[in-house]
Coordinates of C-alpha atoms and ligand atoms in Angstrom, one line a residue:
X212 CA 31.8 2.8 15.8
X213 CA 34.5 3.0 13.2
X214 CA 34.7 6.4 11.4
X215 CA 33.8 4.9 8.0
X216 CA 30.7 3.2 9.4
X217 CA 29.8 6.4 11.1
X218 CA 30.0 8.4 7.9
X219 CA 28.0 5.7 6.0
X220 CA 25.3 5.5 8.7
X221 CA 25.1 9.3 9.0
X222 CA 24.6 9.5 5.2
X223 CA 21.8 6.9 5.4
X224 CA 20.1 8.9 8.2
X225 CA 20.3 12.2 6.4
X226 CA 19.0 10.6 3.2
X227 CA 16.1 9.2 5.1
X228 CA 14.9 12.6 5.9
X229 CA 14.3 13.5 2.3
X230 CA 11.4 11.0 1.7
X231 CA 9.9 13.5 -0.8
X232 CA 12.9 13.5 -3.1
X233 CA 13.7 11.2 -6.0
X234 CA 13.6 7.5 -5.4
X235 CA 17.1 6.1 -5.4
X236 CA 18.6 9.5 -6.3
X237 CA 22.2 8.1 -6.6
X238 CA 21.2 6.5 -9.9
X239 CA 20.4 9.8 -11.6
X240 CA 23.3 12.1 -11.2
X241 CA 23.5 13.5 -14.7
X242 CA 20.2 14.3 -16.3
X243 CA 19.5 16.1 -19.6
X244 CA 16.0 16.0 -21.1
X245 CA 15.8 14.0 -24.2
X246 CA 13.3 16.2 -26.1
X247 CA 13.8 14.4 -29.4
X248 CA 12.4 11.1 -28.5
X249 CA 8.6 11.0 -27.7
X250 CA 7.5 8.0 -25.7
X251 CA 3.9 7.0 -24.9
X252 CA 3.1 4.5 -22.2
X253 CA -0.3 2.8 -21.5
X254 CA -1.0 2.6 -17.7
X255 CA -4.1 0.9 -16.3
X256 CA -5.4 1.3 -12.8
X257 CA -7.5 -0.7 -10.4
X258 CA -9.7 2.3 -9.7
X259 CA -12.7 4.0 -11.4
X260 CA -11.8 7.1 -13.5
X261 CA -10.4 10.0 -11.5
X262 CA -11.2 8.1 -8.3
X263 CA -10.4 10.6 -5.4
X264 CA -6.9 10.6 -4.0
X265 CA -5.7 7.2 -5.6
X266 CA -7.0 7.9 -9.1
X267 CA -6.4 11.7 -9.1
X268 CA -3.0 10.9 -7.6
X269 CA -2.1 8.8 -10.7
X270 CA -3.5 11.5 -13.0
X271 CA -1.2 14.1 -11.3
X272 CA 1.7 11.6 -11.7
X273 CA 1.1 11.4 -15.4
X274 CA 0.8 15.1 -15.8
X275 CA 4.0 15.6 -13.8
X276 CA 5.9 13.2 -16.1
X277 CA 4.8 15.1 -19.1
X278 CA 5.7 18.4 -17.6
X279 CA 9.1 17.4 -16.3
X280 CA 10.0 15.7 -19.7
X281 CA 9.1 18.8 -21.7
X282 CA 6.2 16.8 -23.3
X283 CA 8.4 13.9 -24.4
X284 CA 7.0 11.4 -22.0
X285 CA 3.3 10.8 -22.1
X286 CA 1.7 8.3 -19.7
X287 CA -1.9 7.6 -20.8
X288 CA -3.9 6.6 -17.7
X289 CA -6.8 4.2 -18.2
X290 CA -9.2 3.6 -15.3
X291 CA -10.2 0.0 -14.5
X292 CA -12.1 -2.0 -17.1
X293 CA -11.3 0.2 -20.0
X294 CA -8.2 -1.7 -21.3
X295 CA -8.2 -4.5 -18.8
X296 CA -10.3 -5.4 -15.6
X297 CA -9.2 -3.9 -12.2
X298 CA -7.4 -7.0 -11.0
X299 CA -6.0 -8.1 -14.3
X300 CA -3.4 -5.2 -14.3
X301 CA -0.6 -7.3 -12.8
X302 CA -0.8 -10.1 -15.4
X303 CA -1.4 -7.9 -18.4
X304 CA 1.6 -5.7 -17.5
X305 CA 3.6 -8.8 -16.9
X306 CA 2.8 -10.1 -20.4
X307 CA 3.3 -6.7 -22.0
X308 CA -0.4 -6.2 -23.1
X309 CA -0.1 -2.9 -21.3
X310 CA 3.0 -1.0 -20.2
X311 CA 2.3 -0.2 -16.6
X312 CA -0.3 -0.3 -13.8
X313 CA -1.3 1.5 -10.6
X314 CA -2.7 -0.7 -7.9
X315 CA -2.4 -2.0 -4.3
X316 CA 0.4 -4.5 -3.7
X317 CA -1.8 -6.6 -1.3
X318 CA -3.9 -7.8 -4.2
X319 CA -1.1 -10.1 -5.5
X320 CA -0.4 -12.4 -2.6
X321 CA -1.8 -15.3 -4.7
X322 CA 1.1 -14.7 -7.1
X323 CA 3.8 -14.8 -4.4
X324 CA 2.9 -14.7 -0.7
X325 CA 6.0 -12.4 -0.2
X326 CA 4.2 -9.6 -2.1
X327 CA 1.8 -9.1 0.9
X328 CA 4.8 -8.0 3.0
X329 CA 5.7 -5.2 0.5
X330 CA 2.0 -4.1 0.6
X331 CA 2.1 -3.6 4.4
X332 CA 1.7 -5.8 7.5
X333 CA -1.2 -6.0 9.9
X334 CA -0.1 -4.5 13.3
X335 CA 3.2 -3.6 11.6
X336 CA 5.0 -0.6 10.1
X337 CA 3.3 2.7 9.4
X338 CA 3.5 4.4 6.0
X339 CA 6.5 6.5 6.9
X340 CA 8.2 3.4 8.3
X341 CA 7.4 1.3 5.3
X342 CA 8.9 3.8 2.9
X343 CA 12.0 4.0 5.1
X344 CA 12.3 0.2 5.1
X345 CA 11.9 0.1 1.3
X346 CA 14.3 2.8 0.4
X347 CA 17.0 2.4 3.1
X348 CA 16.4 -1.0 4.8
X349 CA 16.6 -3.2 1.7
X350 CA 12.9 -3.7 1.0
X351 CA 13.0 -2.2 -2.5
X352 CA 15.8 -4.4 -3.7
X353 CA 13.9 -7.5 -2.6
X354 CA 10.6 -6.3 -4.1
X355 CA 12.3 -5.6 -7.4
X356 CA 14.2 -8.9 -7.4
X357 CA 10.9 -10.8 -6.8
X358 CA 8.8 -8.8 -9.3
X359 CA 11.6 -9.3 -11.9
X360 CA 10.5 -13.0 -12.0
X361 CA 7.2 -11.7 -13.4
X362 CA 9.0 -9.3 -15.7
X363 CA 7.9 -6.3 -13.7
X364 CA 9.7 -3.3 -12.2
X365 CA 7.8 -1.7 -9.3
X366 CA 8.0 1.8 -7.7
X367 CA 6.1 3.0 -4.7
X368 CA 3.1 4.8 -6.1
X369 CA 1.5 6.3 -2.9
X370 CA 0.6 5.1 0.5
X371 CA -2.6 5.5 2.4
X372 CA -1.5 6.2 6.0
X373 CA -3.3 4.3 8.7
X374 CA -6.5 2.7 7.6
X375 CA -9.7 2.0 9.5
X376 CA -10.8 -1.5 10.5
X377 CA -14.0 -1.5 8.5
X378 CA -17.7 -1.2 8.5
X379 CA -19.9 -3.8 10.2
X380 CA -23.6 -4.3 10.0
X381 CA -23.6 -5.8 13.5
X382 CA -21.5 -5.0 16.5
X383 CA -18.5 -7.1 17.4
X384 CA -18.6 -7.7 21.1
X385 CA -16.3 -10.7 21.3
X386 CA -14.3 -13.0 19.2
X387 CA -17.4 -15.2 18.9
X388 CA -19.2 -12.5 16.9
X389 CA -16.7 -12.8 14.0
X390 CA -17.5 -16.5 13.4
X391 CA -19.1 -17.0 10.0
X392 CA -19.0 -13.4 9.0
X393 CA -18.4 -12.6 5.3
X394 CA -16.0 -9.7 5.0
X395 CA -14.3 -8.0 2.1
X396 CA -10.7 -7.8 3.4
X397 CA -7.6 -8.5 1.3
X398 CA -4.0 -9.4 2.1
X399 CA -2.5 -10.7 5.3
X400 CA -5.3 -9.0 7.3
X401 CA -7.8 -11.3 5.4
X402 CA -5.7 -14.3 6.2
X403 CA -5.7 -13.4 9.9
X404 CA -9.4 -12.8 9.9
X405 CA -10.0 -16.2 8.2
X406 CA -8.3 -17.9 11.2
X407 CA -10.6 -15.9 13.5
X408 CA -13.6 -17.5 11.8
X409 CA -14.3 -14.9 9.2
X410 CA -14.9 -15.8 5.5
X411 CA -12.7 -13.2 3.7
X412 CA -13.8 -12.0 0.2
X413 CA -11.7 -10.2 -2.4
X414 CA -13.8 -7.6 -4.3
X415 CA -12.7 -4.7 -6.4
X416 CA -13.9 -1.2 -5.3
X417 CA -16.9 -1.0 -7.7
X418 CA -18.6 -4.1 -6.3
X419 CA -18.2 -3.6 -2.5
X420 CA -21.2 -1.3 -1.8
X421 CA -23.7 -3.4 -3.6
X422 CA -22.4 -6.6 -1.9
X423 CA -22.7 -4.9 1.5
X424 CA -26.2 -3.5 0.8
X425 CA -27.5 -6.8 -0.5
X426 CA -26.0 -8.8 2.4
X427 CA -23.7 -10.8 0.1
X428 CA -21.1 -9.6 2.6
X429 CA -21.6 -8.6 6.3
X430 CA -18.7 -6.2 6.6
X431 CA -16.0 -4.5 4.6
X432 CA -12.9 -2.6 5.1
X433 CA -11.8 0.0 2.5
X434 CA -9.5 2.8 3.5
X435 CA -10.5 5.6 5.9
X436 CA -13.3 8.2 6.4
X437 CA -12.6 10.3 3.3
X438 CA -12.9 7.4 0.7
X439 CA -15.3 5.3 2.8
X440 CA -17.8 8.1 3.0
X441 CA -17.8 8.4 -0.8
X442 CA -18.5 4.7 -1.1
X443 CA -21.7 5.1 1.0
X444 CA -20.9 2.4 3.5
X445 CA -22.3 4.5 6.4
X446 CA -25.8 4.0 4.9
X447 CA -25.8 0.2 5.2
X448 CA -23.3 -0.6 8.0
X449 CA -23.3 1.8 11.0
X450 CA -20.5 0.3 13.1
X451 CA -17.1 1.8 12.1
X452 CA -14.2 0.0 13.7
X453 CA -10.7 1.4 14.4
X454 CA -7.9 -0.2 12.4
X455 CA -5.4 -2.9 13.1
X456 CA -4.7 -4.6 9.7
X457 CA -3.4 -1.8 7.5
X458 CA -1.2 0.7 9.4
X459 CA 0.5 1.9 6.2
X460 CA -0.4 0.2 2.9
X461 CA 1.8 0.7 -0.1
X462 CA 0.4 1.4 -3.6
X463 CA 2.5 0.7 -6.6
X464 CA 3.4 2.2 -10.0
X465 CA 4.7 -0.9 -11.8
X466 CA 6.2 -1.2 -15.3
X467 CA 6.8 -4.1 -17.6
X468 CA 10.5 -4.7 -17.0
X469 CA 11.4 -5.0 -20.7
X470 CA 9.5 -1.8 -21.4
X471 CA 11.2 0.0 -18.4
X472 CA 14.6 -1.0 -19.8
X473 CA 13.8 0.5 -23.2
X474 CA 13.1 3.9 -21.6
X475 CA 15.8 6.6 -21.6
X476 CA 17.7 7.2 -18.4
X477 CA 16.0 10.7 -18.3
X478 CA 12.5 9.2 -18.6
X479 CA 13.3 6.6 -15.9
X480 CA 14.5 9.4 -13.6
X481 CA 11.5 11.6 -14.3
X482 CA 9.1 8.6 -13.5
X483 CA 11.0 7.9 -10.4
X484 CA 10.8 11.5 -9.1
X485 CA 7.2 11.9 -10.0
X486 CA 6.4 8.6 -8.2
X487 CA 8.2 9.9 -5.1
X488 CA 6.3 13.1 -5.2
X489 CA 3.0 11.2 -5.6
X490 CA 3.9 9.1 -2.6
X491 CA 4.4 12.1 -0.3
X492 CA 1.4 14.0 -1.7
X493 CA -0.9 11.1 -1.4
X494 CA 0.0 10.5 2.2
X495 CA -0.6 14.2 3.1
X496 CA -3.8 14.3 1.1
X497 CA -5.2 11.2 2.9
X498 CA -4.3 12.6 6.3
X499 CA -6.0 16.0 5.6
X500 CA -9.1 14.6 3.9
X501 CA -9.6 11.8 6.5
X502 CA -9.4 14.3 9.3
X503 CA -12.0 16.4 7.6
X504 CA -14.3 13.5 6.7
X505 CA -14.2 12.2 10.3
X506 CA -15.8 15.4 11.4
X507 CA -18.5 15.1 8.8
X508 CA -19.6 11.4 9.4
X509 CA -23.4 11.1 9.8
X510 CA -24.5 10.9 13.5
X511 CA -25.8 7.4 12.9
X512 CA -22.2 6.1 12.6
X513 CA -20.7 4.6 15.8
X514 CA -16.9 4.4 16.0
X515 CA -16.0 1.3 17.8
X516 CA -12.9 -0.5 19.0
X517 CA -12.4 -4.3 18.5
X518 CA -12.7 -6.1 21.8
X519 CA -9.3 -7.0 23.4
X520 CA -9.8 -10.7 22.8
X521 CA -10.0 -10.1 19.1
X522 CA -6.7 -8.1 19.0
X523 CA -4.9 -10.5 21.3
X524 CA -6.0 -13.5 19.1
X525 CA -5.1 -11.5 15.9
X526 CA -1.6 -11.0 17.1
X527 CA -1.2 -14.7 18.0
X528 CA -2.6 -15.8 14.7
X529 CA -0.5 -13.4 12.7
X530 CA 2.6 -15.0 14.1
X531 CA 1.3 -18.4 13.1
X532 CA 0.6 -17.1 9.6
X533 CA 4.1 -15.6 9.3
X534 CA 5.8 -18.8 10.5
X535 CA 3.8 -21.0 8.2
X536 CA 4.3 -18.8 5.1
X537 CA 8.1 -18.6 5.9
X538 CA 8.2 -22.4 5.9
X539 CA 6.4 -22.6 2.6
X540 CA 8.2 -19.9 0.7
X541 CA 11.8 -18.8 0.8
X542 CA 10.8 -15.5 -0.8
X543 CA 8.4 -14.8 2.0
X544 CA 11.1 -15.8 4.6
X545 CA 13.6 -13.5 3.0
X546 CA 11.2 -10.5 2.8
X547 CA 10.0 -11.1 6.3
X548 CA 13.5 -11.2 7.8
X549 CA 14.4 -7.9 6.1
X550 CA 11.2 -6.3 7.3
X551 CA 11.6 -7.6 10.9
X552 CA 15.3 -6.5 10.9
X553 CA 14.1 -2.9 10.2
X554 CA 11.3 -3.2 12.7
X555 CA 13.8 -4.2 15.4
X556 CA 16.2 -1.4 14.4
X557 CA 13.4 1.2 14.3
X558 CA 11.5 0.3 17.5
X559 CA 13.8 1.7 20.2
X560 CA 14.2 5.0 18.2
X561 CA 10.4 5.2 17.6
X562 CA 9.8 4.6 21.3
X563 CA 11.7 7.7 22.4
X564 CA 10.6 9.9 19.6
X565 CA 7.2 9.6 17.8
X566 CA 5.5 7.4 20.4
X567 CA 6.7 9.6 23.2
X568 CA 5.6 12.8 21.4
X569 CA 2.1 11.4 20.8
X570 CA 1.8 10.3 24.4
X571 CA 3.0 13.6 26.0
X572 CA 1.2 16.0 23.7
X573 CA -2.1 14.4 24.5
Ligands
CA690 CA1 -7.9 -1.3 2.9

């Protein structure tokens, strides 16, 4: 390796260690707090008020922006349905009705199929790997380029860590048992499930429990033990399946691009740092609270693994979906190629480090 390449690659590797630091720190070398200019932004979320981890995470983000800016940057957080409905946040930020939103990227695959890749891939990268791809492997540049067509500027606004596969009213003993099942499952996972015979449904958080209880849906995925327990799914669907479809979903803090461009460099830097902090904190909080909640699941809950024919078929079908979407959309193809290039780079290193550690420590 040439010396210059070595220095460049070394710098990338060292930078990757500091995931908790500012996003794109090279852009913010000289910062003075502009105390004179008070800015207030309206941010809507897709969650109920102070919803644990995701909602409280965005509350803490807003508080941090205020603190770091000496009170000059106020981000007013509105829970879902106060200013706009949960899943209207993308459009209403795009058309400047509100300034920003906090949501899950996987909700927007209908806008541009490529967005599902920035939200996370079934059987793909974990949260830590996703953030690395975004910040160092080119993912963020592509995400911003594609969101700019909607007049939006995204930042990573948290990540969930590995999610569970969902709650089922009946056991899944073979591929056949998925046929005709109605399941709340968004994103690429939903698309794969559809090809396995499932009828996927997109429902915002507030409507899932009632749909499951009344039998409007037969199964639902949500996140993991901590949040799933609060939703009460264990009461109506006792079979809790291990995950495959969301190994590391990305949440977003996204701004109207014109509004973002009117912000001072200082306020942009503060938002960027607070979003990075939120991402690290949310991942850690999810891990801790999920581990705790797993210990406290009711005894009636049975943890299950999908049968091997389901996983084998899901892998096959996922490849079909990726190939078809790549043929239909040049954006999807471009995002997928970048994602897969990082996957290829990362895999041999992951094999001899994380995967090995987890295997030997038992
Ligand atoms: Ca989920």
